[in-house]
PDB file of C-alpha atoms in Angstrom:
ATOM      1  CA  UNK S  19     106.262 236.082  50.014  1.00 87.00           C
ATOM      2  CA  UNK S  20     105.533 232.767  48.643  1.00 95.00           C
ATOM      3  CA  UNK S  21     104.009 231.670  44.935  1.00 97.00           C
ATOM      4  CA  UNK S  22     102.053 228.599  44.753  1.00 98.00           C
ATOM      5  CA  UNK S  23     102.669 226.612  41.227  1.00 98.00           C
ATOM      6  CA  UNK S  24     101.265 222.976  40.080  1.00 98.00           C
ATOM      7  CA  UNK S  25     104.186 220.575  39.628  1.00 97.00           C
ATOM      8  CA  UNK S  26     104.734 217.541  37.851  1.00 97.00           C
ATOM      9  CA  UNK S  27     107.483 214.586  38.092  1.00 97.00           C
ATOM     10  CA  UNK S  28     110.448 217.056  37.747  1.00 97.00           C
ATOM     11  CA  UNK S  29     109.177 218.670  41.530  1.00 97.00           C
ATOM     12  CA  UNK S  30     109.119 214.936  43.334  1.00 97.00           C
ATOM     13  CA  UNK S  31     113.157 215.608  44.374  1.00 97.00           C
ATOM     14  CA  UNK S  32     112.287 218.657  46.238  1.00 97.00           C
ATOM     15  CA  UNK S  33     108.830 217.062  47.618  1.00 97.00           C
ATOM     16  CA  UNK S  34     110.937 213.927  48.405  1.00 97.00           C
ATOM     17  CA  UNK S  35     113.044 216.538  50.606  1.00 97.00           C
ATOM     18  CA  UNK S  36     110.677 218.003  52.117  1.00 97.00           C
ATOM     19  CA  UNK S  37     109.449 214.989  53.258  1.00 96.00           C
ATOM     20  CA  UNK S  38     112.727 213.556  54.562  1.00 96.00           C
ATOM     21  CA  UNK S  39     113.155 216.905  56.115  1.00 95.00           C
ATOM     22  CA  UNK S  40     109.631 216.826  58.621  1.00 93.00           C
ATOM     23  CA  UNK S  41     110.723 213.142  58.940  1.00 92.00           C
ATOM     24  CA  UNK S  42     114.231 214.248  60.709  1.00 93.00           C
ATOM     25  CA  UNK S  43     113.041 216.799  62.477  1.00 90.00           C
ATOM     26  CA  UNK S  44     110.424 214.324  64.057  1.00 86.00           C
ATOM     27  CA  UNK S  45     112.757 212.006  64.502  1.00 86.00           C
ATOM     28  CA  UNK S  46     114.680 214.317  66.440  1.00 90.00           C
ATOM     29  CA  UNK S  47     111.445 215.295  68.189  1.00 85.00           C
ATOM     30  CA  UNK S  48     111.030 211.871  69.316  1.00 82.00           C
ATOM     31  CA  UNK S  49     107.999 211.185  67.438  1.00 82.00           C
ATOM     32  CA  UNK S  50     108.830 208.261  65.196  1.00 78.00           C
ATOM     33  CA  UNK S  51     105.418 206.844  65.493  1.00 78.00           C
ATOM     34  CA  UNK S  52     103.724 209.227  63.283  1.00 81.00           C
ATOM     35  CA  UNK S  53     106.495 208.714  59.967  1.00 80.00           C
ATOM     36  CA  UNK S  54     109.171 206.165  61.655  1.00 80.00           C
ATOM     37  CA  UNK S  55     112.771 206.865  60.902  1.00 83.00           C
ATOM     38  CA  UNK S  56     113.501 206.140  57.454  1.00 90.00           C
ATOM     39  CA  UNK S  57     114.151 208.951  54.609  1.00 92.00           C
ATOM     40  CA  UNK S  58     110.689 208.990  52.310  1.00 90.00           C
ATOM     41  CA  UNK S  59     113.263 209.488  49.668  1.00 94.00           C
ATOM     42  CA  UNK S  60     114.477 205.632  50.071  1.00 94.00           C
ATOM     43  CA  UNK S  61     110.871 204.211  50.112  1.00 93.00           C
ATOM     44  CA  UNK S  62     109.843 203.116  47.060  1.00 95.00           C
ATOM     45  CA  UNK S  63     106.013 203.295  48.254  1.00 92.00           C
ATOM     46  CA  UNK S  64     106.241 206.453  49.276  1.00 92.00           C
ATOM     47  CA  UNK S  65     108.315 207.645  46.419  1.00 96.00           C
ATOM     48  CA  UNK S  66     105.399 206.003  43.914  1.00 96.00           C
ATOM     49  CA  UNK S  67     102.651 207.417  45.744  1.00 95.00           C
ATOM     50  CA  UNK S  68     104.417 211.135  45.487  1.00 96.00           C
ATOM     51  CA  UNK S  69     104.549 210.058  41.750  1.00 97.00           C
ATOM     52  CA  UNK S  70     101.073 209.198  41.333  1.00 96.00           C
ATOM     53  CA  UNK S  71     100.408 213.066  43.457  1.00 96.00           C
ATOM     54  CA  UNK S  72     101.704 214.668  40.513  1.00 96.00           C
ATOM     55  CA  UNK S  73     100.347 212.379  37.899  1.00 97.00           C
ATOM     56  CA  UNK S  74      97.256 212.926  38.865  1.00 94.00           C
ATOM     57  CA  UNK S  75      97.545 216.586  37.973  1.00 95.00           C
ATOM     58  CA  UNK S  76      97.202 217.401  41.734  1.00 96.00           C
ATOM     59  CA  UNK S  77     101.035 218.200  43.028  1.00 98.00           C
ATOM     60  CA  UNK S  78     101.413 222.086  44.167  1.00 98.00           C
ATOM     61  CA  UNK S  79     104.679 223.515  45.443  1.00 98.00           C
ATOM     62  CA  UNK S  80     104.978 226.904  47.671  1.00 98.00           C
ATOM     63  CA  UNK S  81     107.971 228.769  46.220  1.00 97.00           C
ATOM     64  CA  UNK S  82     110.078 231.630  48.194  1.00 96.00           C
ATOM     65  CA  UNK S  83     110.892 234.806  45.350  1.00 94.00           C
ATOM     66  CA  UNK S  84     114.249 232.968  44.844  1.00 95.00           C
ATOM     67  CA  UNK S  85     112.937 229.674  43.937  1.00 94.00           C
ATOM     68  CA  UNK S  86     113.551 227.926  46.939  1.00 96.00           C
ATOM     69  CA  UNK S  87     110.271 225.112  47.291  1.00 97.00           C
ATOM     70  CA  UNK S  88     109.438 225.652  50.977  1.00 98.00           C
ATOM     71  CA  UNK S  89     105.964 223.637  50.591  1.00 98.00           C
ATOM     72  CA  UNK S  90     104.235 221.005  49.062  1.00 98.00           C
ATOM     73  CA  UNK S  91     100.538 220.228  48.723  1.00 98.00           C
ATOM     74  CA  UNK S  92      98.647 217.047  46.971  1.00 98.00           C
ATOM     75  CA  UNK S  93      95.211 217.280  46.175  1.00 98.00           C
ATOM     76  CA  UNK S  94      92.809 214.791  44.566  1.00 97.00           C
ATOM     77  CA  UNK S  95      90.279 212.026  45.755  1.00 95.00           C
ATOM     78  CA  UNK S  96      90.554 210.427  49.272  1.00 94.00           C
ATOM     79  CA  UNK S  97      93.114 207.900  49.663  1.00 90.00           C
ATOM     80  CA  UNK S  98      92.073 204.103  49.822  1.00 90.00           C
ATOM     81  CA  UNK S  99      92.406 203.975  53.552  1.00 88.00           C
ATOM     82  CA  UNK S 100      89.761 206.609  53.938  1.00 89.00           C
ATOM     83  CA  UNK S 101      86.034 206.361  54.802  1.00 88.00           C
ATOM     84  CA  UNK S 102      84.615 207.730  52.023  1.00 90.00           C
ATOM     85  CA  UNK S 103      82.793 211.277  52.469  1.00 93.00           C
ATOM     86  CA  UNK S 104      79.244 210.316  50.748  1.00 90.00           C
ATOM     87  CA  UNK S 105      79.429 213.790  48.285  1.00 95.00           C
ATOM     88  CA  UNK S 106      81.620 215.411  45.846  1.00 96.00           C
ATOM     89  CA  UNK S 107      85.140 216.558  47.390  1.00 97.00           C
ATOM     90  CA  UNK S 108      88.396 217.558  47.406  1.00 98.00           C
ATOM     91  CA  UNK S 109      91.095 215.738  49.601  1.00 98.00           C
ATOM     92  CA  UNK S 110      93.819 217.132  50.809  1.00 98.00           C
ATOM     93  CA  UNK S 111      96.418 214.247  49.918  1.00 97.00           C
ATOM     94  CA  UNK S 112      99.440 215.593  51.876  1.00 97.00           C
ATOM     95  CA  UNK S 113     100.544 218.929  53.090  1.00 98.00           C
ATOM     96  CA  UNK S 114     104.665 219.418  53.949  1.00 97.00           C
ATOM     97  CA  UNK S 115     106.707 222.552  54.414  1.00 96.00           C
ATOM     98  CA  UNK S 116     110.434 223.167  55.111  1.00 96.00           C
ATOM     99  CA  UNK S 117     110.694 222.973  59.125  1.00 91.00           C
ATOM    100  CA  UNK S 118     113.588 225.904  58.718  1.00 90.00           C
ATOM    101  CA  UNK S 119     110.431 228.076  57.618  1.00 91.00           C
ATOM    102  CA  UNK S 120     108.564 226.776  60.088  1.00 89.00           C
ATOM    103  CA  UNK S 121     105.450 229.540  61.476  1.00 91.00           C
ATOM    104  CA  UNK S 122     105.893 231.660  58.286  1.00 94.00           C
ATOM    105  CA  UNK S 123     102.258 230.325  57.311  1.00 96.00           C
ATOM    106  CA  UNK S 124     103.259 228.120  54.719  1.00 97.00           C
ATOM    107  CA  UNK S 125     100.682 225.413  55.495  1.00 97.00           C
ATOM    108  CA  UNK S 126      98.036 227.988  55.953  1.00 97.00           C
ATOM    109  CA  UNK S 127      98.559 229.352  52.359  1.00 98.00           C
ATOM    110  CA  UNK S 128      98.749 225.764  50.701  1.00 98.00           C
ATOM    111  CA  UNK S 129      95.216 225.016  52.613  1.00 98.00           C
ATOM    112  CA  UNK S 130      94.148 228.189  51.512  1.00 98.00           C
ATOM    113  CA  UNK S 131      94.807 227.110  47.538  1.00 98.00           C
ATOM    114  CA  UNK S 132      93.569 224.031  48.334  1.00 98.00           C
ATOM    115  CA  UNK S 133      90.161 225.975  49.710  1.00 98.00           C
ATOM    116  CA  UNK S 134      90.315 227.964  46.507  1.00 98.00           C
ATOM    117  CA  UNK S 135      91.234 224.690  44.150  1.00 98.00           C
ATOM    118  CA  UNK S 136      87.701 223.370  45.376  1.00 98.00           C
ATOM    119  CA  UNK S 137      85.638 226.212  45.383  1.00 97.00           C
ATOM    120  CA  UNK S 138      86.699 226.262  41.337  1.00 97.00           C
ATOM    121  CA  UNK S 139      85.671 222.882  40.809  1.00 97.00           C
ATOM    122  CA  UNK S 140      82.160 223.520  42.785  1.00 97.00           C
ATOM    123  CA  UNK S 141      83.235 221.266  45.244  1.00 97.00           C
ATOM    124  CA  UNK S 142      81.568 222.195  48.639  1.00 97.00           C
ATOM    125  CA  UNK S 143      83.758 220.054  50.983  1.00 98.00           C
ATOM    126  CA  UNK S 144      87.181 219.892  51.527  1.00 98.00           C
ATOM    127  CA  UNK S 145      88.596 217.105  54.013  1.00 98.00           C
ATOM    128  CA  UNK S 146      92.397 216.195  55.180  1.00 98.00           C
ATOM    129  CA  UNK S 147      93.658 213.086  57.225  1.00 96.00           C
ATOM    130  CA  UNK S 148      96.707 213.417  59.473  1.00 95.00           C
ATOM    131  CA  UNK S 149      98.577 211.060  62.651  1.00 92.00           C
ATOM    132  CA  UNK S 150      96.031 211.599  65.359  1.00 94.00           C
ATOM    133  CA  UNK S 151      98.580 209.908  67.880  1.00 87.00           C
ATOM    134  CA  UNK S 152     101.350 211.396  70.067  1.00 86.00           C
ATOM    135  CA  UNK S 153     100.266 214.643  71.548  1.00 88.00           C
ATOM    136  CA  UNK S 154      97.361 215.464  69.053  1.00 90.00           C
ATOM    137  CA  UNK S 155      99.585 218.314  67.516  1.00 90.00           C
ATOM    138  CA  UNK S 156      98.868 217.627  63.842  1.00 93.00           C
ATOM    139  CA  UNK S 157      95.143 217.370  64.147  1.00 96.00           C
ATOM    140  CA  UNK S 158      95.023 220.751  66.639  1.00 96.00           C
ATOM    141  CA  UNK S 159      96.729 222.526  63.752  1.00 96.00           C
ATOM    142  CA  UNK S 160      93.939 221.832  60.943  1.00 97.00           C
ATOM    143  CA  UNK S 161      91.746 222.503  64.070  1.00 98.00           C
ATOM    144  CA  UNK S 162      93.368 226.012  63.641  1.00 97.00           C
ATOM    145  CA  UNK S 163      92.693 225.943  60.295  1.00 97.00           C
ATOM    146  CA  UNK S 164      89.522 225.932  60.193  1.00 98.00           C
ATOM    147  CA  UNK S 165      88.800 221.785  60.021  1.00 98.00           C
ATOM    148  CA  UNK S 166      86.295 219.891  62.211  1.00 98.00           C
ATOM    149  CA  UNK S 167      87.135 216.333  63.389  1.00 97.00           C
ATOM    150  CA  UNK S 168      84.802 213.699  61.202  1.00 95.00           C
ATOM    151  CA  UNK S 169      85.862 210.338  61.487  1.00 93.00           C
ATOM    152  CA  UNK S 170      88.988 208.491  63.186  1.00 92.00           C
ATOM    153  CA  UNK S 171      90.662 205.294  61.352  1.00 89.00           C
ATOM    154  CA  UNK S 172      93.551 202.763  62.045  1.00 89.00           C
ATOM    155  CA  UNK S 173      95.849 201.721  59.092  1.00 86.00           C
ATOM    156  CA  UNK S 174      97.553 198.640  60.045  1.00 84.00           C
ATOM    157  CA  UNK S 175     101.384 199.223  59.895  1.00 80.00           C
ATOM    158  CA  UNK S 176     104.001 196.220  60.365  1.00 78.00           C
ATOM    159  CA  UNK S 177     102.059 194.761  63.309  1.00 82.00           C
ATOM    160  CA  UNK S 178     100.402 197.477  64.923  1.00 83.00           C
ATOM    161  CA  UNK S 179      97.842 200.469  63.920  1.00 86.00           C
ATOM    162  CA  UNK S 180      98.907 204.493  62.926  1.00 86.00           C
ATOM    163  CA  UNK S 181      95.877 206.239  64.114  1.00 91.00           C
ATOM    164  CA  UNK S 182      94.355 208.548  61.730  1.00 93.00           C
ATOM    165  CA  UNK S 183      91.650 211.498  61.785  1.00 96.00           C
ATOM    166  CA  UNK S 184      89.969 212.389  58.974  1.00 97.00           C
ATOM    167  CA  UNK S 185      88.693 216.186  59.194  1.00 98.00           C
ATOM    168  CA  UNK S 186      86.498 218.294  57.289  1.00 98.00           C
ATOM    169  CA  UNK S 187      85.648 222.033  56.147  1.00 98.00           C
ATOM    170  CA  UNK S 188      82.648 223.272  54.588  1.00 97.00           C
ATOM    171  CA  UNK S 189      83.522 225.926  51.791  1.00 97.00           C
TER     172      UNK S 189
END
C-alpha cells in the first residue's frame, strides 16, 4: 500500500531519481526521443523546473509503508508550451513512478489524487500532456485512465519538434 504526501525542496533528490530512473529504462527501451539520454538529475532546466513543482505548493510523492518514494506527481497551471484550456483547471505537471514497481498502479493512484486535488478546489477539468511519438504508449495509458485526446502540439527541441498531446477529463 502506498501513502500520497505533498513535498517540498527536500523531496527533489528522490523526484530527480525517479526521473533519471524512467529516463534509463527508456533509454534501454530504445526510446530516446521522448526524454533523450541524459540523467534529469544533471540538467539544470529540468532540475529548476522540478524546483519550481514544489515551490509552487504542487509536488506529491507516493510512498511504500517503509518510506521508499515510488511516485511523483506535479500539479498546478498548464505549462507555457500548452494551449491554454479556456476555463478553470488543474494540470497535471508531470507524473513518474519507480519502473521496479512498475503495474502496481502507482500512476493510477497519483491521477486519482490529482482527480481528488481538483474536485477540492471546484475545478471541473483536469488535463495532462505527455510524448505522443514512438508507439503512442504514453498517451494510450491516460487513455486508460480515463483522459480524452484534446489538442496535439510540437515543442521545438535542438533542431527538431517532441510531439505532444494534451488530454483531458471531466470531473
Amino acid at each position: 500500500m502506498i501513502t500520497i504526501r505533498q513535498a517540498g525542496r527536500s523531496a527533489l533528490p528522490d523526484v530527480l531519481a525517479l526521473l533519471d530512473g524512467a529516463t534509463e529504462w527508456l533509454v534501454a527501451q530504445g526510446r530516446t526521443d521522448q526524454w533523450g539520454t541524459e540523467p534529469h538529475s544533471t540538467n539544470p532546466q529540468r532540475i529548476a523546473q522540478v524546483t519550481g513543482f514544489a515551490d509552487d505548493d504542487g509536488l506529491w510523492l507516493a510512498e511504500e509503508a517503509d518510506g521508499r518514494v515510488v511516485g511523483a506527481l506535479a500539479v498546478g497551471a498548464a505549462l507555457p508550451y500548452v494551449p491554454p484550456a479556456g476555463e478553470p483547471e488543474l494540470y497535471v505537471r508531470m507524473l513518474v513512478t519507480d519502473r521496479a514497481s512498475a503495474g502496481q498502479g502507482i500512476g493510477a493512484a497519483l491521477l486519482d489524487h490529482a482527480r481528488d486535488l481538483a474536485r477540492a478546489a471546484g475545478v471541473g477539468l483536469l488535463r495532462v500532456d505527455c510524448f505522443a511519438g514512438g508507439d503512442g504508449a504514453l498517451v494510450r495509458y491516460y487513455e486508460k485512465q480515463g483522459f480524452t485526446r484534446d489538442v496535439e502540439f510540437a515543442v521545438p527541441v535542438k533542431g527538431s519538434e517532441w510531439p505532444g498531446q494534451v488530454l483531458s477529463q471531466r470531473l
